[in-house]
Tab-separated table of C-alpha atoms and ligand atoms in Angstrom:
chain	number	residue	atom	x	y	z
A	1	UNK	CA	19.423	-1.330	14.274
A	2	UNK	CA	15.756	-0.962	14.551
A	3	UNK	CA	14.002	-0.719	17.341
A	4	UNK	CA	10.989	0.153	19.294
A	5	UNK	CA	9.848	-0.196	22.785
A	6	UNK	CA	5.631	-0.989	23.357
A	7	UNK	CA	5.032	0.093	27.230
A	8	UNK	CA	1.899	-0.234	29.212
A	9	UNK	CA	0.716	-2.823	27.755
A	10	UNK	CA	-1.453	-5.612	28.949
A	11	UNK	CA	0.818	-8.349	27.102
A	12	UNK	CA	-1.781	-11.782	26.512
A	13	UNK	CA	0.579	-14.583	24.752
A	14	UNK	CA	-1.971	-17.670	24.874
A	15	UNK	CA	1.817	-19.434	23.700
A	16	UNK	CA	2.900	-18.326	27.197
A	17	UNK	CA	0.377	-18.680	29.317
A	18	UNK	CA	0.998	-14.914	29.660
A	19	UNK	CA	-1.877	-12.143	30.856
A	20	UNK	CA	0.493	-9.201	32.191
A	21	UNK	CA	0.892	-5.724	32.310
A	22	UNK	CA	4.187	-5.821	30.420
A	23	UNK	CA	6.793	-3.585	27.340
A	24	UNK	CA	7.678	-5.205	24.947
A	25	UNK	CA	11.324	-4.321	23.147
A	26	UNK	CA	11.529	-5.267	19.295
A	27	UNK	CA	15.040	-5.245	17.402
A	28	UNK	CA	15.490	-5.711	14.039
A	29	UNK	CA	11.849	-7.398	13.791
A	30	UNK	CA	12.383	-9.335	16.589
A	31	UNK	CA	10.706	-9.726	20.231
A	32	UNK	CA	14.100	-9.305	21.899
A	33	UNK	CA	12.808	-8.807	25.529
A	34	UNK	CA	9.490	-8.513	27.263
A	35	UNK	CA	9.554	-7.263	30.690
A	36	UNK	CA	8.583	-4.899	33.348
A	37	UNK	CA	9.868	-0.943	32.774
A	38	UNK	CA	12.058	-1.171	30.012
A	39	UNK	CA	14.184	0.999	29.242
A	40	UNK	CA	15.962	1.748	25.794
A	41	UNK	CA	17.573	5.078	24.776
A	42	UNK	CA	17.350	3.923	21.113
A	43	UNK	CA	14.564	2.975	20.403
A	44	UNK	CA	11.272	4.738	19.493
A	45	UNK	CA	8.301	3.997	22.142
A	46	UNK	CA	4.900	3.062	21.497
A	47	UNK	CA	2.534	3.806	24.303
A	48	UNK	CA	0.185	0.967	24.293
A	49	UNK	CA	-1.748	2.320	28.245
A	50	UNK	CA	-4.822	0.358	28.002
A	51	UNK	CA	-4.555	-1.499	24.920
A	52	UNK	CA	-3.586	-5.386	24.542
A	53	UNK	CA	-0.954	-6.751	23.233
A	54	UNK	CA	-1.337	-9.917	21.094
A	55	UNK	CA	0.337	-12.042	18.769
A	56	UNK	CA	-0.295	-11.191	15.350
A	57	UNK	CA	-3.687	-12.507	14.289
A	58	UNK	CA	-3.831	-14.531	11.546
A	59	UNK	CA	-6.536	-15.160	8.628
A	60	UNK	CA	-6.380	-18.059	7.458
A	61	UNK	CA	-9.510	-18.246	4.829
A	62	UNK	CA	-9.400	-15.178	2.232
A	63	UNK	CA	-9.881	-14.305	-0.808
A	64	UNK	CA	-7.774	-11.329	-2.423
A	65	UNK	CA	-9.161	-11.893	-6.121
A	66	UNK	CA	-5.478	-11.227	-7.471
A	67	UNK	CA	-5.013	-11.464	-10.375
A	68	UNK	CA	-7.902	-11.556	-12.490
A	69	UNK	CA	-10.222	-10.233	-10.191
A	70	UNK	CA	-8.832	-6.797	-9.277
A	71	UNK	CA	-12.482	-4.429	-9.449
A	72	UNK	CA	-13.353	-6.469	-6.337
A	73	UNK	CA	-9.931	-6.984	-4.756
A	74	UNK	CA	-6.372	-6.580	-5.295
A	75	UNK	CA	-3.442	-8.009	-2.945
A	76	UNK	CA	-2.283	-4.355	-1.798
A	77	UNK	CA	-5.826	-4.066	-0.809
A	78	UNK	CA	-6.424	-6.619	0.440
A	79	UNK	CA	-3.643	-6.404	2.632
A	80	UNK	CA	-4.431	-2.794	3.535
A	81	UNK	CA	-8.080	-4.224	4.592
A	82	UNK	CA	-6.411	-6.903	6.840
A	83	UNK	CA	-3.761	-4.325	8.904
A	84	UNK	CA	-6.854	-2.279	9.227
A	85	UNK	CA	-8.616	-5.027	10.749
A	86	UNK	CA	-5.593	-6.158	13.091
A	87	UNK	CA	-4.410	-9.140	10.877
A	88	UNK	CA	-0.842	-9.320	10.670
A	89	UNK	CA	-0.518	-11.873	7.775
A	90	UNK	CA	-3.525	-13.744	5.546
A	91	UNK	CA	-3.544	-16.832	3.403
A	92	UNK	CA	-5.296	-16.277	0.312
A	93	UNK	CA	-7.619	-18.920	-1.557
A	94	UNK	CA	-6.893	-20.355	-5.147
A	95	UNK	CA	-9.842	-19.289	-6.731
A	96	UNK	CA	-8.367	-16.236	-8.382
A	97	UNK	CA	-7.856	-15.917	-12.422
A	98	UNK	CA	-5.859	-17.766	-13.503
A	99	UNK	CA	-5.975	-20.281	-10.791
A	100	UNK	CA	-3.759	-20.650	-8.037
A	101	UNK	CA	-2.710	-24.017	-9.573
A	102	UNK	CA	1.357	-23.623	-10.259
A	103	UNK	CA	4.128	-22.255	-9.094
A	104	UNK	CA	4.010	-18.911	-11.626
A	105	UNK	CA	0.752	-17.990	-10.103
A	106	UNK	CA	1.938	-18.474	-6.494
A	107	UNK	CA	4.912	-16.698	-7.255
A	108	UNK	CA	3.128	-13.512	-8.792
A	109	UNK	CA	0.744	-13.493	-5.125
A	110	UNK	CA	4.167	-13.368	-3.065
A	111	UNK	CA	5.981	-10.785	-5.435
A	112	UNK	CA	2.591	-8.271	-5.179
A	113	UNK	CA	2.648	-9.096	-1.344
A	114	UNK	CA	6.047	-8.226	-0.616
A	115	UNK	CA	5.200	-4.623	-3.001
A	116	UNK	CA	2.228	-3.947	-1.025
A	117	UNK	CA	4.401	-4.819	1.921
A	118	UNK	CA	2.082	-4.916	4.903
A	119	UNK	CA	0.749	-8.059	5.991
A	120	UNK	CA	2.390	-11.638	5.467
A	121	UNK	CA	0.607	-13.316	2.969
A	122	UNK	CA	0.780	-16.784	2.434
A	123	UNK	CA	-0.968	-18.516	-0.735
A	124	UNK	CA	-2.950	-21.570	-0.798
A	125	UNK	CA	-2.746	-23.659	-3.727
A	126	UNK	CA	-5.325	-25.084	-5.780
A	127	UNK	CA	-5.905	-28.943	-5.113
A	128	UNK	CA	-7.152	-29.798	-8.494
A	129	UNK	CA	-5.927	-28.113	-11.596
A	130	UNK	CA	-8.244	-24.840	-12.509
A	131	UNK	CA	-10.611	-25.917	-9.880
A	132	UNK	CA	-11.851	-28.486	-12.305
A	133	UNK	CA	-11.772	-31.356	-9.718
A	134	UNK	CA	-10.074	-33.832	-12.304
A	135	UNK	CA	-6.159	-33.941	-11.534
A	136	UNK	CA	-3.823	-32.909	-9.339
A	137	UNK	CA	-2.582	-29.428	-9.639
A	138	UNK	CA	1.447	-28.971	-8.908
A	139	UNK	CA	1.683	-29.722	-5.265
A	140	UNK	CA	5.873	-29.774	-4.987
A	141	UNK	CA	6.523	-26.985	-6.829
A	142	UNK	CA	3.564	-24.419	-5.197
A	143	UNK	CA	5.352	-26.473	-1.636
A	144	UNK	CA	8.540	-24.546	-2.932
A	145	UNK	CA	7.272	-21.598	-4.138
A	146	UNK	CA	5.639	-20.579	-0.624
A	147	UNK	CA	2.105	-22.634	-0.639
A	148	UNK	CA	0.954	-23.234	2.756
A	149	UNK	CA	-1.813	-25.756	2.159
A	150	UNK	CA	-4.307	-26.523	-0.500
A	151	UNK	CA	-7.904	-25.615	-1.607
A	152	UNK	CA	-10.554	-26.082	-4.224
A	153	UNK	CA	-12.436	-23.603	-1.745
A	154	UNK	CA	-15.521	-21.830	-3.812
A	155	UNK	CA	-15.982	-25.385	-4.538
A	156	UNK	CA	-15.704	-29.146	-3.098
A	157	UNK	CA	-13.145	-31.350	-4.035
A	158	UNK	CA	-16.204	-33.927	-5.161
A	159	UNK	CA	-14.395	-36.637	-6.813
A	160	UNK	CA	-13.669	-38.705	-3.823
A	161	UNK	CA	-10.711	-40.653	-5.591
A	162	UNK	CA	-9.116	-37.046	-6.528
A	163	UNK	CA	-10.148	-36.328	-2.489
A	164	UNK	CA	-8.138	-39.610	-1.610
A	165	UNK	CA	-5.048	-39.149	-3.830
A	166	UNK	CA	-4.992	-35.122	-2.661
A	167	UNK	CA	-4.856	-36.137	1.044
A	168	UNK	CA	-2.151	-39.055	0.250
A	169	UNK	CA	-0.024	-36.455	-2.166
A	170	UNK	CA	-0.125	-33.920	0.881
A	171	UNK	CA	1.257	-35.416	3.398
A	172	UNK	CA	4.394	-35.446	1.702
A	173	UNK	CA	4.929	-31.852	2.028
A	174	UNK	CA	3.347	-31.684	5.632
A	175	UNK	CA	0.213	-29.791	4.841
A	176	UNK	CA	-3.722	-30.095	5.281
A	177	UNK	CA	-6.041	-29.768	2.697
A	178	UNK	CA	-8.580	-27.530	3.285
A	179	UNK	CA	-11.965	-28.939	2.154
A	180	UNK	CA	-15.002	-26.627	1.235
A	181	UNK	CA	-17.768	-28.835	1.739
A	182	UNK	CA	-20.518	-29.493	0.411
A	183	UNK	CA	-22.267	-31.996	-2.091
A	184	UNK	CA	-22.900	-30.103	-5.189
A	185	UNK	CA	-26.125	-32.462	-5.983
A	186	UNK	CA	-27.730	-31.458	-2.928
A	187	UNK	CA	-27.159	-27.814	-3.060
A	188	UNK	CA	-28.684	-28.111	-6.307
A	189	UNK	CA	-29.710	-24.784	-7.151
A	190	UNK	CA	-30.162	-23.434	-3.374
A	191	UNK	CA	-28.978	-19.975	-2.209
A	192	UNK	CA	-29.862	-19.891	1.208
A	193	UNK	CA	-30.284	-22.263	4.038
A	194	UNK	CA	-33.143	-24.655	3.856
A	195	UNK	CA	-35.716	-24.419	6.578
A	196	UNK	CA	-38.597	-22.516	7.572
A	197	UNK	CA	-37.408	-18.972	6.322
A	198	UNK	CA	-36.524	-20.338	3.130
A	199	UNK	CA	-39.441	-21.625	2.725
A	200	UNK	CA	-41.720	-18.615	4.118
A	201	UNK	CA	-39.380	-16.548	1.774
A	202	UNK	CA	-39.794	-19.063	-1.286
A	203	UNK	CA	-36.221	-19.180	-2.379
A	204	UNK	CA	-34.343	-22.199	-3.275
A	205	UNK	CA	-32.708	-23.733	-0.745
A	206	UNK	CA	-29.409	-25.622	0.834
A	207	UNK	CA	-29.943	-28.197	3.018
A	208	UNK	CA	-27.481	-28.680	5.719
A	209	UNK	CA	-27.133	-32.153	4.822
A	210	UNK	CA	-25.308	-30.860	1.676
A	211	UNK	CA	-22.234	-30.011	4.050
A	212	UNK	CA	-22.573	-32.829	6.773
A	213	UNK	CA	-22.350	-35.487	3.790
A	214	UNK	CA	-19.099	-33.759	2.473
A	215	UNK	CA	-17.993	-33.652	6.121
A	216	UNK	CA	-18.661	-37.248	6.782
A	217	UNK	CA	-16.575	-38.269	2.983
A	218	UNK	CA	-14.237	-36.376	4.281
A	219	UNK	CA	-13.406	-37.691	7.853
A	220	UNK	CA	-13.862	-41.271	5.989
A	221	UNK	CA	-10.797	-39.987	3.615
A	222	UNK	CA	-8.967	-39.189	6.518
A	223	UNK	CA	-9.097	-42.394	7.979
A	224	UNK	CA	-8.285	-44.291	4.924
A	225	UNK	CA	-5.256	-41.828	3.851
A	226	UNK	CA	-4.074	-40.642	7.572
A	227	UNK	CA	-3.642	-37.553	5.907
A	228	UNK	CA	-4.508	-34.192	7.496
A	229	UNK	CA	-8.303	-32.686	6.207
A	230	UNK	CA	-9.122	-28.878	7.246
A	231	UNK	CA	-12.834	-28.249	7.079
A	232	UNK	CA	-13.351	-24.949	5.415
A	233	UNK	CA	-16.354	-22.614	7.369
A	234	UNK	CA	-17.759	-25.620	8.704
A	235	UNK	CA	-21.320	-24.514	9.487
A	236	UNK	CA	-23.840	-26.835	10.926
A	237	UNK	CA	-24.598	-28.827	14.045
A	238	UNK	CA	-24.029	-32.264	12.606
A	239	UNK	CA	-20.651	-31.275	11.079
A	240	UNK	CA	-19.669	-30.138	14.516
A	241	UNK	CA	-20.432	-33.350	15.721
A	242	UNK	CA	-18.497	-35.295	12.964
A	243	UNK	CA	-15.269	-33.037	13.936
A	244	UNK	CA	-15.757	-33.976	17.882
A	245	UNK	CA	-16.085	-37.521	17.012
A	246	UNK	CA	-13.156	-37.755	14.291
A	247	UNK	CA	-10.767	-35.566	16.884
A	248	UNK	CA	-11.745	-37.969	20.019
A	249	UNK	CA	-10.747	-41.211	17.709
A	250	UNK	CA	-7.633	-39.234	16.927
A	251	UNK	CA	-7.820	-38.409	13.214
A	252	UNK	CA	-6.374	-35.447	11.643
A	253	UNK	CA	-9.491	-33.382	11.359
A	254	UNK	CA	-9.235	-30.070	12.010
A	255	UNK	CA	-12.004	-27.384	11.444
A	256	UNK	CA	-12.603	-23.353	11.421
A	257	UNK	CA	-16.109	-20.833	11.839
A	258	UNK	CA	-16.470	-17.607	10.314
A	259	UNK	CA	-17.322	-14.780	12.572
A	260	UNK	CA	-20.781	-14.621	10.165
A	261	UNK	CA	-22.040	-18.144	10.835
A	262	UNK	CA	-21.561	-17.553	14.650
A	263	UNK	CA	-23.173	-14.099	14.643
A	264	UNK	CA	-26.051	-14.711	12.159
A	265	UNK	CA	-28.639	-16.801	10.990
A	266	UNK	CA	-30.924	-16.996	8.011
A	267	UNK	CA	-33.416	-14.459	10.069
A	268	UNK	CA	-30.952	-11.986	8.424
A	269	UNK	CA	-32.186	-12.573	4.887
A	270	UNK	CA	-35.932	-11.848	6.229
A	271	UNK	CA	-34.697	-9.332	8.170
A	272	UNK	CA	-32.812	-7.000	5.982
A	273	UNK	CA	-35.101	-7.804	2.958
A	274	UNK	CA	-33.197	-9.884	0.776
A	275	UNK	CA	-29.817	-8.091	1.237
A	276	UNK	CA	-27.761	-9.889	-0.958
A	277	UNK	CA	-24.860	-9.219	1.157
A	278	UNK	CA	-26.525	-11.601	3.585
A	279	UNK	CA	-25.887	-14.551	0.472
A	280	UNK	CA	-22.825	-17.002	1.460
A	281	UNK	CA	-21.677	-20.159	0.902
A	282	UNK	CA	-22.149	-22.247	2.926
A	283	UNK	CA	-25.179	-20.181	4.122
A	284	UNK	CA	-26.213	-18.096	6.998
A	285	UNK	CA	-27.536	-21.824	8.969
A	286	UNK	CA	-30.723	-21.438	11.111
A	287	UNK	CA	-30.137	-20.220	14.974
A	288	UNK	CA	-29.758	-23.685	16.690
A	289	UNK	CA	-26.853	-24.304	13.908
A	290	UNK	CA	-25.186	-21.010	15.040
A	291	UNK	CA	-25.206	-22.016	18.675
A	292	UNK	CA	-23.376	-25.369	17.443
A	293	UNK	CA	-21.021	-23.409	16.325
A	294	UNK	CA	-20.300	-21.485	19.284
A	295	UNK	CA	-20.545	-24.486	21.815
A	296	UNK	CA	-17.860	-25.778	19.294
A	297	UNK	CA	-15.843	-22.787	20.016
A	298	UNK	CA	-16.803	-22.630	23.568
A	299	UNK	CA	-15.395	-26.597	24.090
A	300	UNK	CA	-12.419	-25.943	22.328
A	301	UNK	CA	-13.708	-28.134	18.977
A	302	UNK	CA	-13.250	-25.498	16.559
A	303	UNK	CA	-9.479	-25.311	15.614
A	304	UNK	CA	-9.496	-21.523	14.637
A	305	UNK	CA	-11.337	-18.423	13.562
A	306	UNK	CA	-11.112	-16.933	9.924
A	307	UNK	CA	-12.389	-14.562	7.942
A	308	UNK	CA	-14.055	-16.551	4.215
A	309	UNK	CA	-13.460	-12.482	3.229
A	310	UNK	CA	-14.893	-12.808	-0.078
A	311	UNK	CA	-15.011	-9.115	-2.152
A	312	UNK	CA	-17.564	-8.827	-4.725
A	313	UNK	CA	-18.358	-5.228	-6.435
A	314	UNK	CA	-21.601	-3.634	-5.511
A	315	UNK	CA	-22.895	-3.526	-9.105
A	316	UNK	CA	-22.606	-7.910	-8.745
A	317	UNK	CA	-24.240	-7.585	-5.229
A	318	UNK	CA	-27.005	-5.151	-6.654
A	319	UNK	CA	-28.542	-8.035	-8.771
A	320	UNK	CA	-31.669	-9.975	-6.950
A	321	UNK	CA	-31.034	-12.676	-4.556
A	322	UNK	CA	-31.090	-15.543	-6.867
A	323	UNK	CA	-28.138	-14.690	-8.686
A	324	UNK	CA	-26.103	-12.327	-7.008
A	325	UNK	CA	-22.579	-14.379	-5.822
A	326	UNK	CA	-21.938	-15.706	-2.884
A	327	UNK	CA	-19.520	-14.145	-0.170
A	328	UNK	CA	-19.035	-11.202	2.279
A	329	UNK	CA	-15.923	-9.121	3.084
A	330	UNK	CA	-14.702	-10.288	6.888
A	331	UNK	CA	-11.308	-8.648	7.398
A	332	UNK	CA	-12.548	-5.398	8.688
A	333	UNK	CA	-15.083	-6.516	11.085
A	334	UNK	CA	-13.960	-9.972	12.259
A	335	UNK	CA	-12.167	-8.625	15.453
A	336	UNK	CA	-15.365	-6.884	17.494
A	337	UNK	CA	-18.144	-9.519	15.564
A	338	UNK	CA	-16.113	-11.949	17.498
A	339	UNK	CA	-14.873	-10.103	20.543
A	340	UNK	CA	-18.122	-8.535	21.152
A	341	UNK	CA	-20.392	-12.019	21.013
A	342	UNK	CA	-17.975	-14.123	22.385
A	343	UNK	CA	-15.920	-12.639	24.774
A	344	UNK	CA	-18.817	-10.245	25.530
A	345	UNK	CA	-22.071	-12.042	25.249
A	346	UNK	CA	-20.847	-15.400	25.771
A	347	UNK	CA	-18.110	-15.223	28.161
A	348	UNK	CA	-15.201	-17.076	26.383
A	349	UNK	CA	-11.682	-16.467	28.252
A	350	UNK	CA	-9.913	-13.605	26.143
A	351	UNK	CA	-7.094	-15.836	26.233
A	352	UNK	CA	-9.065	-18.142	23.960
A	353	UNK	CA	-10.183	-15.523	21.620
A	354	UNK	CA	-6.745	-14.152	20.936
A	355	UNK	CA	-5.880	-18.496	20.702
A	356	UNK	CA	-8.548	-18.732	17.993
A	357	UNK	CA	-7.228	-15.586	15.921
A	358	UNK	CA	-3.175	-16.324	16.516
A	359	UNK	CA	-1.722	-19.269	18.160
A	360	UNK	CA	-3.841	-21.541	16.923
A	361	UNK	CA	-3.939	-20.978	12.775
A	362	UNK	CA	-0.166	-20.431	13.863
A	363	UNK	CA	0.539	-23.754	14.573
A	364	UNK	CA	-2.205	-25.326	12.303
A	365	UNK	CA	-0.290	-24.356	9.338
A	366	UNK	CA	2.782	-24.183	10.415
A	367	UNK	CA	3.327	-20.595	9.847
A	368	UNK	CA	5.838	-17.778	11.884
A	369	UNK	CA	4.052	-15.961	14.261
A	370	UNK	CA	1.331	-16.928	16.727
A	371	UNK	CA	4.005	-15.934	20.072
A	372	UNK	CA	5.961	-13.216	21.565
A	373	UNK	CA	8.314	-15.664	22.512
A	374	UNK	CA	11.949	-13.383	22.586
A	375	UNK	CA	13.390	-14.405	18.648
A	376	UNK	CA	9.982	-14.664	17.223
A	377	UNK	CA	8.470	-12.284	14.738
A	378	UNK	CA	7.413	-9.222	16.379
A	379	UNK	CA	3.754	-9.373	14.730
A	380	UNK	CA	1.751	-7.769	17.333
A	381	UNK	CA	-2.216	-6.935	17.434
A	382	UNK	CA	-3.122	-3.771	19.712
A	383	UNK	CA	-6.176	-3.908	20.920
A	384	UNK	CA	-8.337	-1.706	22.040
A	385	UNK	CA	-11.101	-4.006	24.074
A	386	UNK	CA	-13.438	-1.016	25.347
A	387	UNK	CA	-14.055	0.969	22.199
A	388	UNK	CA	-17.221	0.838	20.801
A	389	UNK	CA	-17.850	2.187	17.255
A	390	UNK	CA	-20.423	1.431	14.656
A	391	UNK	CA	-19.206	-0.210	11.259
A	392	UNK	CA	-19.258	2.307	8.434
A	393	UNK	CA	-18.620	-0.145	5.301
A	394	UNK	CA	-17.399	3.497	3.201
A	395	UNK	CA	-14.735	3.709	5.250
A	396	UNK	CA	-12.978	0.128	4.604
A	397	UNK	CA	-9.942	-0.039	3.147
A	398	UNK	CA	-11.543	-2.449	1.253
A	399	UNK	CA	-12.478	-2.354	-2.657
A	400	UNK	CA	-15.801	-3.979	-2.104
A	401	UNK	CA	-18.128	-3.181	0.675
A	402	UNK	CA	-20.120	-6.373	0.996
A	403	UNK	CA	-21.078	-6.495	4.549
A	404	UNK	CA	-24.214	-7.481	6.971
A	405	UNK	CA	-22.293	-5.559	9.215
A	406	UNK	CA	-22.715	-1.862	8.292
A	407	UNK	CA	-24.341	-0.111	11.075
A	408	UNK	CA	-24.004	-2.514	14.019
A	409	UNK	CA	-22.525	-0.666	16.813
A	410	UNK	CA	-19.344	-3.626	18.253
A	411	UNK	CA	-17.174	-3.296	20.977
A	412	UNK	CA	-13.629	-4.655	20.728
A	413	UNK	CA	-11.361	-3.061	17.796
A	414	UNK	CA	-7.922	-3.193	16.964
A	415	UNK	CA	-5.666	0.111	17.498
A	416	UNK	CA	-2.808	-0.598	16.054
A	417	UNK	CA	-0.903	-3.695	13.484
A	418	UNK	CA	2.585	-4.215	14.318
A	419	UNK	CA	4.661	-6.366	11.232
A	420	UNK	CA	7.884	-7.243	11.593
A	421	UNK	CA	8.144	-4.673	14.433
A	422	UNK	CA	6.913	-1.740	11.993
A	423	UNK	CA	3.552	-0.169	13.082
A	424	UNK	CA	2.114	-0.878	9.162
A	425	UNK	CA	-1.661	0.601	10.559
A	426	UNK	CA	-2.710	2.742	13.734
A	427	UNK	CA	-6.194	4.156	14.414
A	428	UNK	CA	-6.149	7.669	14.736
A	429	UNK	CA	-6.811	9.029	18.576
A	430	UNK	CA	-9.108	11.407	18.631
B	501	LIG	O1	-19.432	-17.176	-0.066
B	501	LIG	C1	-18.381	-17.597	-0.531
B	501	LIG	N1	-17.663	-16.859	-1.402
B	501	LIG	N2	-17.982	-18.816	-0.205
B	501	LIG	C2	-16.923	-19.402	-0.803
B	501	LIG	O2	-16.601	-20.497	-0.441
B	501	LIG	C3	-16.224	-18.708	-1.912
B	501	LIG	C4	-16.356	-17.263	-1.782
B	501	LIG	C5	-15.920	-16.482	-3.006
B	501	LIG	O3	-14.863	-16.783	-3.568
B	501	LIG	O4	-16.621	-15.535	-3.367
């Protein structure tokens, strides 16, 4: 039997209402016990003395570009980038080469998942065959082959009778769709958010209405189908408000924010001189749509964290604004951007953070994990809360080093990924 013994830790289970100094004993990938000095001749101990112990957190929103795209990404990785960051399992995003779209391809992500063999992954299929937004892709059989939900994300699913049947189709197999909204006429040609820095900066730009009119199809779809919709990065102020009101008439709306849409605005394209790395979709928002976005968080609106970790190679990146792609690797800084501006800064309960990264995607998509409940999986996050270290984008385990981050000095990092009670990552003490 396997087994290992975590002591001194300060044990926060947002499942159990639990913020103690606790060890936790793991058998055979299990949380058998958690409890005050534990003892257990057997098993191999883990001292966790000033670290926290959390249930694994989860990503749901990335993108591990396998197969097709493996000079930005691959799944063994990307799954080395996520244990690094203190994810215990991902979902990945259809828009891969071929398309997520049938059981083969879904089959292929879970075969080089279980090789790489560190973090759970858990595919999302395509909702409309090759992302073409014209018919339904396989639901049943990506259901059966390990699907967890389904996403056009890179793109909206814009036909709002493909929308409709999607959200009708899904509820047959439980799951949300996740929606990446925005209307494709009113991006037009934009690649940044449109308001006074786009204009001062004279590039073409996205106007937030683009997403809040997706939203607002959306939540109408919703309605009509009673089916569950997952807004994908959701970004601005009036989306927020859409989600509050759809959630207080009781629809099944559900939403998540990226840590870069909290922590940023479009200042950072001024600021760092056209960076392309600062280019995402949906844009960087101006700063009073970024403090939506937190008072979202802060009320308890915003359903979950995740990462949109979206590898693209430098020599893509290195092109000028206008045409470089869209995206930014998240896994490896996600856990301080957060921690540090809104645990730190803004005072959210660290039992909410750790809510946001592991109960809550937990229960949104209905995966294992998300409690240290005795039986459950013993995914575990350590973290270590007081260390502060500047991100060094060379170091990521990471093929692709598309960050905004590099060089901010964060507090809050992860120190060790426990999956399936095996310690798959650990940060070296020095
Ligand atoms: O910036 C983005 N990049 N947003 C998306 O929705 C897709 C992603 C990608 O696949 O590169």
């Amino acid at each position: 039997m396997n087994r290992l013994l975590i002591k001194h830790a300060r044990v926060v289970d947002p499942s159990q209402r639990l913020d103690e100094g606790l060890d936790i004993l793991i058998v055979d990938g299990k949380v058998a016990r958690l409890g005050e000095r534990l003892e257990d001749k057997d098993a191999s101990v883990l001292d966790a003395a000033g670290l926290v112990a959390a249930p694994g957190f989860i990503d749901i929103h990335a993108h591990l570009r396998e197969p097709g795209f493996e000079y930005k990404e691959t799944i063994a990785s990307g799954v080395a980038a996520a244990v690094a960051g203190g994810f215990t399992a991902v979902c990945c995003m259809a828009n891969t080469q071929p398309v997520n779209d049938c059981a083969a391809v879904t089959e292929l992500i879970r075969s080089r998942a279980a090789a790489a063999d560190l973090a759970h992954v858990y595919p999302i299929g395509a909702v409309s065959k090759g992302l073409a937004g014209e018919e339904l892709a396989e639901f049943g059989e990506m259901v059966q082959t390990g699907a967890v939900a389904f996403s056009d994300d890179g793109k909206p699913v814009h036909n709002s009778y493909l929308m409709r049947r999607a959200l009708e189709y899904a509820q047959l197999f439980d799951v949300p769709v996740i929606d990446h909204c925005e209307d494709l006429d009113l991006v037009a040609k934009g690649v940044m958010h449109e308001g006074a820095v786009s204009t001062r900066l004279g590039l073409r730009a996205i106007p937030s209405a683009a997403e809040d009119a997706m939203v607002a199809r959306d939540i109408v779809l919703a309605e009509l189908t009673g089916g569950h919709v997952h807004i994908a990065h959701l970004s601005t102020k009036g989306a927020m408000e859409m989600v509050r009101t759809a959630k207080a008439r009781g629809l099944l709306v559900s939403c998540e924010v990226t840590p870069h849409h909290l922590a940023l605005s479009d200042q950072a394209v001024a600021d760092s001189d056209f960076d392309t790395n600062t280019k995402v979709n949906p844009p960087l928002r101006s700063a009073d749509h970024a403090e939506a976005l937190i008072h979202g968080v802060m009320d308890g609106l915003v359903d979950c964290l995740a990462t949109d970790h979206a590898p693209h190679h430098a020599d893509e990146k290195a092109q000028e604004y206008d045409v470089a792609p869209f995206g930014m690797v998240g896994l490896e800084t996600a856990l301080p951007v957060t921690y540090d501006l809104l645990v730190l800064k803004r005072k959210l309960p660290l039992r909410l953070w750790i809510q946001l990264w592991s109960t809550n995607p937990a229960r949104l998509l209905k995966l294992p994990g998300g409690t240290l409940k005795p039986g459950s999986p013993a995914d575990i996050t350590l973290l270590h809360l007081d260390r502060t270290a500047v991100v060094i984008p060379e170091k990521f385990r990471s093929l692709s080093r598309n960050t905004p981050f590099g060089g901010r000095r964060l507090r809050g990092w992860p120190a060790a990924t426990i999956v399936g009670g095996r310690v798959v990552w650990q940060r070296e003490r020095r």
